[in-house]
Short mmCIF file of N, CA, C and O in Angstrom, two decimals:
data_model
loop_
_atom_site.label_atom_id
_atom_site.label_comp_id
_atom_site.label_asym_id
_atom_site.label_seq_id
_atom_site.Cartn_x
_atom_site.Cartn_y
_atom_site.Cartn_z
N UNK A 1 0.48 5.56 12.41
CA UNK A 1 0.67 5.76 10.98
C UNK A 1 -0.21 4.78 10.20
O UNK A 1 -0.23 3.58 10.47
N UNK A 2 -1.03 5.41 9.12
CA UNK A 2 -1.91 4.63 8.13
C UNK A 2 -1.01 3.98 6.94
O UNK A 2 -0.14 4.60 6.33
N UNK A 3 -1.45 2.41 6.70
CA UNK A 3 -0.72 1.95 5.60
C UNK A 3 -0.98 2.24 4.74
O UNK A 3 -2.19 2.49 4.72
N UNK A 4 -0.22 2.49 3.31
CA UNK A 4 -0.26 2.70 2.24
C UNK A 4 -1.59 2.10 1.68
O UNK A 4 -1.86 0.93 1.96
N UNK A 5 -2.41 2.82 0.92
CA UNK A 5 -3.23 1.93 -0.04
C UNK A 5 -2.64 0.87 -1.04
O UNK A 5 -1.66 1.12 -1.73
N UNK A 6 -3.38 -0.49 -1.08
CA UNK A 6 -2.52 -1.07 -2.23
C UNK A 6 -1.69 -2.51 -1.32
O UNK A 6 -1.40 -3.60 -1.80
N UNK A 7 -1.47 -1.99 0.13
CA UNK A 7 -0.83 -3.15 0.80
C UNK A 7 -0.97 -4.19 0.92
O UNK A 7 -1.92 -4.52 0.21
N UNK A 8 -0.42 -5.31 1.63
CA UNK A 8 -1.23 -5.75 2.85
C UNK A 8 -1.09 -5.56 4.00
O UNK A 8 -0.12 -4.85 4.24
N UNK A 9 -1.82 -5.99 5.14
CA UNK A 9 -2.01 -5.88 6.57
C UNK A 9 -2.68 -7.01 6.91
O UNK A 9 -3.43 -7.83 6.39
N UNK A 10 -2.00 -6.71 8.31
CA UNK A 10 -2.82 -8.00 9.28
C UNK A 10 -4.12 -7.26 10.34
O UNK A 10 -3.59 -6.34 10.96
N UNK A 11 -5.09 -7.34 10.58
CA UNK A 11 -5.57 -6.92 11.51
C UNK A 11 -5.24 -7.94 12.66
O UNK A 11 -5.38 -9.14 12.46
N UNK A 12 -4.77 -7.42 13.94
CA UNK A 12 -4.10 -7.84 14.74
C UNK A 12 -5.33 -8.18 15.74
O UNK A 12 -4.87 -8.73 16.74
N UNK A 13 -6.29 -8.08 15.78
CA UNK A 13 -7.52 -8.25 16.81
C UNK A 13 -7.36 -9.68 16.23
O UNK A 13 -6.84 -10.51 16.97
N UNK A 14 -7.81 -10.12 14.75
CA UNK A 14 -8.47 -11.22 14.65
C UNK A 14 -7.55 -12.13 13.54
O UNK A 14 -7.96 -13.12 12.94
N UNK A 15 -5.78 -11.34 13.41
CA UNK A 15 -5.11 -12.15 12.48
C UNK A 15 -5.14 -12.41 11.20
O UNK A 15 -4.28 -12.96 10.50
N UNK A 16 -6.77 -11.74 10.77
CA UNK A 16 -6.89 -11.89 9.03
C UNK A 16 -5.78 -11.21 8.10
O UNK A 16 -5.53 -10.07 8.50
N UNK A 17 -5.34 -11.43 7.44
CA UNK A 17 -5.06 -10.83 6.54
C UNK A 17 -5.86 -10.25 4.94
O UNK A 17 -6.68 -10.89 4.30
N UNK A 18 -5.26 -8.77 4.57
CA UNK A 18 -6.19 -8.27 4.03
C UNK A 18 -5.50 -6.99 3.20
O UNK A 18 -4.41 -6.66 3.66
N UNK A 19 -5.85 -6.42 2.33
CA UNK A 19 -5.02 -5.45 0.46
C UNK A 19 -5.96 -4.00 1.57
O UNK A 19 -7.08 -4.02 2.07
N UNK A 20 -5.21 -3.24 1.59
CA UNK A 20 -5.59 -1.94 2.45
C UNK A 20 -6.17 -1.13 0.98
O UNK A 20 -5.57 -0.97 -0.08
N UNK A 21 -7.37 -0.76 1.32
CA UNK A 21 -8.43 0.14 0.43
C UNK A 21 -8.66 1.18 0.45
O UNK A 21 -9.07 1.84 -0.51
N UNK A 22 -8.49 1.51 1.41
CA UNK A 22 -8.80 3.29 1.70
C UNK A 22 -8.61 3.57 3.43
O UNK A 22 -8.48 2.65 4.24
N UNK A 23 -8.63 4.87 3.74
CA UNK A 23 -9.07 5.02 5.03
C UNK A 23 -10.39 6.02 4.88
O UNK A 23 -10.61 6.91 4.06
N UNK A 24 -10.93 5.68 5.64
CA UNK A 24 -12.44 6.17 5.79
C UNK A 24 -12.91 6.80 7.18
O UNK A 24 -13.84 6.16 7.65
N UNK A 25 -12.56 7.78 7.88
CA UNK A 25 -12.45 8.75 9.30
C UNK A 25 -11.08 8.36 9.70
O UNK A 25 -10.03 8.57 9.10
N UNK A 26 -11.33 7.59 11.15
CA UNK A 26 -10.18 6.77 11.61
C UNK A 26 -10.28 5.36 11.89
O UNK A 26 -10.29 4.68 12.92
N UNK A 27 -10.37 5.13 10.69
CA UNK A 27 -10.14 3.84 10.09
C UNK A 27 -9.49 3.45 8.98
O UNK A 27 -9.29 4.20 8.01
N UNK A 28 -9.00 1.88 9.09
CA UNK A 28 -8.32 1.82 7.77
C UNK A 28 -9.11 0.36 7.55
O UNK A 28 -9.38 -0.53 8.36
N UNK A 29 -9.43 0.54 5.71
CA UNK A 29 -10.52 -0.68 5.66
C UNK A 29 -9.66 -1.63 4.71
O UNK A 29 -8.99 -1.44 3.70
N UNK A 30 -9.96 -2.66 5.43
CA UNK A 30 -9.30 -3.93 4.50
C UNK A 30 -10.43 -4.80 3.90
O UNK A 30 -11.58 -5.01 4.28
N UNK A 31 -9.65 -5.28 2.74
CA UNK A 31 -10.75 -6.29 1.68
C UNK A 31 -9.23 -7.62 2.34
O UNK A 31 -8.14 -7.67 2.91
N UNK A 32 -10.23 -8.37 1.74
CA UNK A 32 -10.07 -10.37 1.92
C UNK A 32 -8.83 -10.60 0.38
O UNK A 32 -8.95 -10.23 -0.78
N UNK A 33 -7.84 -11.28 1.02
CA UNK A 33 -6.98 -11.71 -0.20
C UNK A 33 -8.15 -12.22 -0.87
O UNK A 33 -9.08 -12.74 -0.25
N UNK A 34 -8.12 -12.12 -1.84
CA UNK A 34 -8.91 -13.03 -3.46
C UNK A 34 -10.14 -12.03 -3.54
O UNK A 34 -10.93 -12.37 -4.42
N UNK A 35 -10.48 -10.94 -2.87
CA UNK A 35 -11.76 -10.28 -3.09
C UNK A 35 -12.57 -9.99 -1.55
O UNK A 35 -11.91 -9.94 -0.51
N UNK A 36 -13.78 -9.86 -1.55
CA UNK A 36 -14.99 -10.23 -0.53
C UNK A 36 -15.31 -8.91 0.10
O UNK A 36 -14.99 -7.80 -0.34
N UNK A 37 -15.89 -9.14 1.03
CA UNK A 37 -16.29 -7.90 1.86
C UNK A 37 -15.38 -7.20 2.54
O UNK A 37 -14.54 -7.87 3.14
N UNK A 38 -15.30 -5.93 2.62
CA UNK A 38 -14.19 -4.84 3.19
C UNK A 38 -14.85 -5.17 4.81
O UNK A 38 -16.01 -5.47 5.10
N UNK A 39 -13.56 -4.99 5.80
CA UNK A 39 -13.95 -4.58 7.22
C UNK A 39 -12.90 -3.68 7.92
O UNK A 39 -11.71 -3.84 7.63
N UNK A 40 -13.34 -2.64 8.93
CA UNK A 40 -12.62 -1.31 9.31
C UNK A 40 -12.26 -1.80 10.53
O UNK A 40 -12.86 -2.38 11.43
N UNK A 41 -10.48 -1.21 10.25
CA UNK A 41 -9.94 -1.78 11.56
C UNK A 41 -8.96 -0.37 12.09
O UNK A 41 -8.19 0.24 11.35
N UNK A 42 -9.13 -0.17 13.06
CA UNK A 42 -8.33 1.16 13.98
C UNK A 42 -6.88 1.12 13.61
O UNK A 42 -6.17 0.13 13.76
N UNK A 43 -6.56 2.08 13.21
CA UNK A 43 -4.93 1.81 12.67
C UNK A 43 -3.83 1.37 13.90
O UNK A 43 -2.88 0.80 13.36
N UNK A 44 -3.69 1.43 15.06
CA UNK A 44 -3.28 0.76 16.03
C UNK A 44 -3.68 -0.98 15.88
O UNK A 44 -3.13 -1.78 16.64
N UNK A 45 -4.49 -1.36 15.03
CA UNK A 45 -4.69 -2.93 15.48
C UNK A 45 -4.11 -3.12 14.03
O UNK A 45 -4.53 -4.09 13.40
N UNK A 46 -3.33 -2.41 13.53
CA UNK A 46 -3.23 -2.87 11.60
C UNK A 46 -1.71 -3.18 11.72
O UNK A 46 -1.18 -2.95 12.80
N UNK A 47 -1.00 -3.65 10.75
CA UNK A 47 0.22 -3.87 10.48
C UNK A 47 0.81 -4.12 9.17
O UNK A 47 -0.08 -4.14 8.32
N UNK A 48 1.49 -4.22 8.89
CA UNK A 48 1.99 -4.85 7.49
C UNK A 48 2.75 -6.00 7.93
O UNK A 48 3.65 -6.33 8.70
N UNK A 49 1.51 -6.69 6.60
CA UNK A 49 1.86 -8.62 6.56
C UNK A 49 2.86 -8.80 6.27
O UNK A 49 3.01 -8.05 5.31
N UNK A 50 4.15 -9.54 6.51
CA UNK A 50 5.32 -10.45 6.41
C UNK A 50 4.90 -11.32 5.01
O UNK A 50 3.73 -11.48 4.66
N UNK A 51 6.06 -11.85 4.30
CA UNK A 51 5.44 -12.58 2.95
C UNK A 51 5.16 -13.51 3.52
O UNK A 51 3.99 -13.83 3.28
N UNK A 52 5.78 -14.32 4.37
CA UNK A 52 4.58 -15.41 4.94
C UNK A 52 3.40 -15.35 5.17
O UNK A 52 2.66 -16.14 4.59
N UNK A 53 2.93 -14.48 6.02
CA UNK A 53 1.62 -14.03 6.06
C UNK A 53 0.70 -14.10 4.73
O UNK A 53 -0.43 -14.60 4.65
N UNK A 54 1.51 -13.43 3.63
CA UNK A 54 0.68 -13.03 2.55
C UNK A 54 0.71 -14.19 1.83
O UNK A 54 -0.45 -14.48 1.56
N UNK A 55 1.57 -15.09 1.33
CA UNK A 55 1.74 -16.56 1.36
C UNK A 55 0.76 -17.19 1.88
O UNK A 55 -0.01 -17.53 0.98
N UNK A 56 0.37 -17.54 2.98
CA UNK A 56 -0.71 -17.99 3.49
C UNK A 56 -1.93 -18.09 3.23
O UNK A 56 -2.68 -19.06 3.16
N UNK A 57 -2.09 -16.87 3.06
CA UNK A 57 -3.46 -16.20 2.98
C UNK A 57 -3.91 -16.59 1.69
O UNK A 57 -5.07 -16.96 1.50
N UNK A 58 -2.74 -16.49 0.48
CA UNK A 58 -3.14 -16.97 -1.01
C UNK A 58 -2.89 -18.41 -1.27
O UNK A 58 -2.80 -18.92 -2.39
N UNK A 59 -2.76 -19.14 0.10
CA UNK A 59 -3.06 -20.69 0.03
C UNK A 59 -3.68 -20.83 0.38
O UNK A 59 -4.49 -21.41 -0.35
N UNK A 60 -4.20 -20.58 1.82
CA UNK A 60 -6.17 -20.70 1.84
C UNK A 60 -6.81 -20.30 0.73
O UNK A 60 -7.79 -21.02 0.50
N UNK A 61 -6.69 -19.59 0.09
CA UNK A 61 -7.76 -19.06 -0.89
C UNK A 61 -8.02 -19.78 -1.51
O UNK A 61 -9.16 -20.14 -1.84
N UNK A 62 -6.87 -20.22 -1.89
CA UNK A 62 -6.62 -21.10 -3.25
C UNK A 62 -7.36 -22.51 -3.20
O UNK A 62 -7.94 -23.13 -4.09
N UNK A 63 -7.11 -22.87 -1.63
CA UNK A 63 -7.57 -24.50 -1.33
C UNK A 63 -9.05 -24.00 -1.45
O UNK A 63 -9.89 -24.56 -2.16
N UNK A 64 -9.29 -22.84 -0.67
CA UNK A 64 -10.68 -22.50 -1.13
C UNK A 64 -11.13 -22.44 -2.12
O UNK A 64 -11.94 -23.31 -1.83
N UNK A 65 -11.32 -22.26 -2.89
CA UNK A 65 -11.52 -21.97 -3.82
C UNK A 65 -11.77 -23.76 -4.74
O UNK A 65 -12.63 -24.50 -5.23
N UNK A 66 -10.55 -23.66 -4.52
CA UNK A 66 -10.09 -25.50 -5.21
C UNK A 66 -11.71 -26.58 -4.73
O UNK A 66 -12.42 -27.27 -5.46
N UNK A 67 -11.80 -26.29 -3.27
CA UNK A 67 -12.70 -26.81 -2.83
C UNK A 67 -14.42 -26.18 -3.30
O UNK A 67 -15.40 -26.93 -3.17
N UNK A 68 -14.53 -25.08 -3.70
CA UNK A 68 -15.56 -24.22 -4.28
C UNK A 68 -16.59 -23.50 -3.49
O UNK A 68 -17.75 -23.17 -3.73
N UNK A 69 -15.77 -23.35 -2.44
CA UNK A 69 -16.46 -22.68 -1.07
C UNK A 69 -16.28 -21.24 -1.53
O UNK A 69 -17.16 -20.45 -1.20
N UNK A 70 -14.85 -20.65 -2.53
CA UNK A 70 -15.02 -19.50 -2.51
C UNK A 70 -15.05 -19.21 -4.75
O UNK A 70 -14.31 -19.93 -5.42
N UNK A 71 -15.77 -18.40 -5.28
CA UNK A 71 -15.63 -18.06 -6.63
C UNK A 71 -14.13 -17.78 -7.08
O UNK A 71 -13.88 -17.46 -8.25
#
């Protein structure tokens, strides 16, 4: 089953977390909490993030950011 557009997800290969954008064949493509480049992940490796997860993800950003590594 494909996640909702609008989510989040974890891609489970590599743990990122990521706002589900579309599906595009059989794929489902995720963008980067805070923005960035989309990457396509097989809906078997996808999940829906836990608020921790998503928590996380918008504290890296943030330190990122803080630090000016990310816009």
């Amino acid at each position: 089953m494909k996640p909702h557009i609008g989510t989040y997800a974890v891609d489970t290969r590599t743990g990122r977390v990521g706002r589900v954008m579309g599906h595009e064949g059989p794929y489902v493509q995720l963008r980067p909490y805070g923005g960035g480049r989309e990457w396509d992940c097989l809906p078997d490796s996808v999940r829906g993030a836990t608020m921790a997860e998503r928590l996380s993800a918008a504290t890296a950003y943030a330190n990122a950011r803080s630090r000016g590594e990310v816009p």
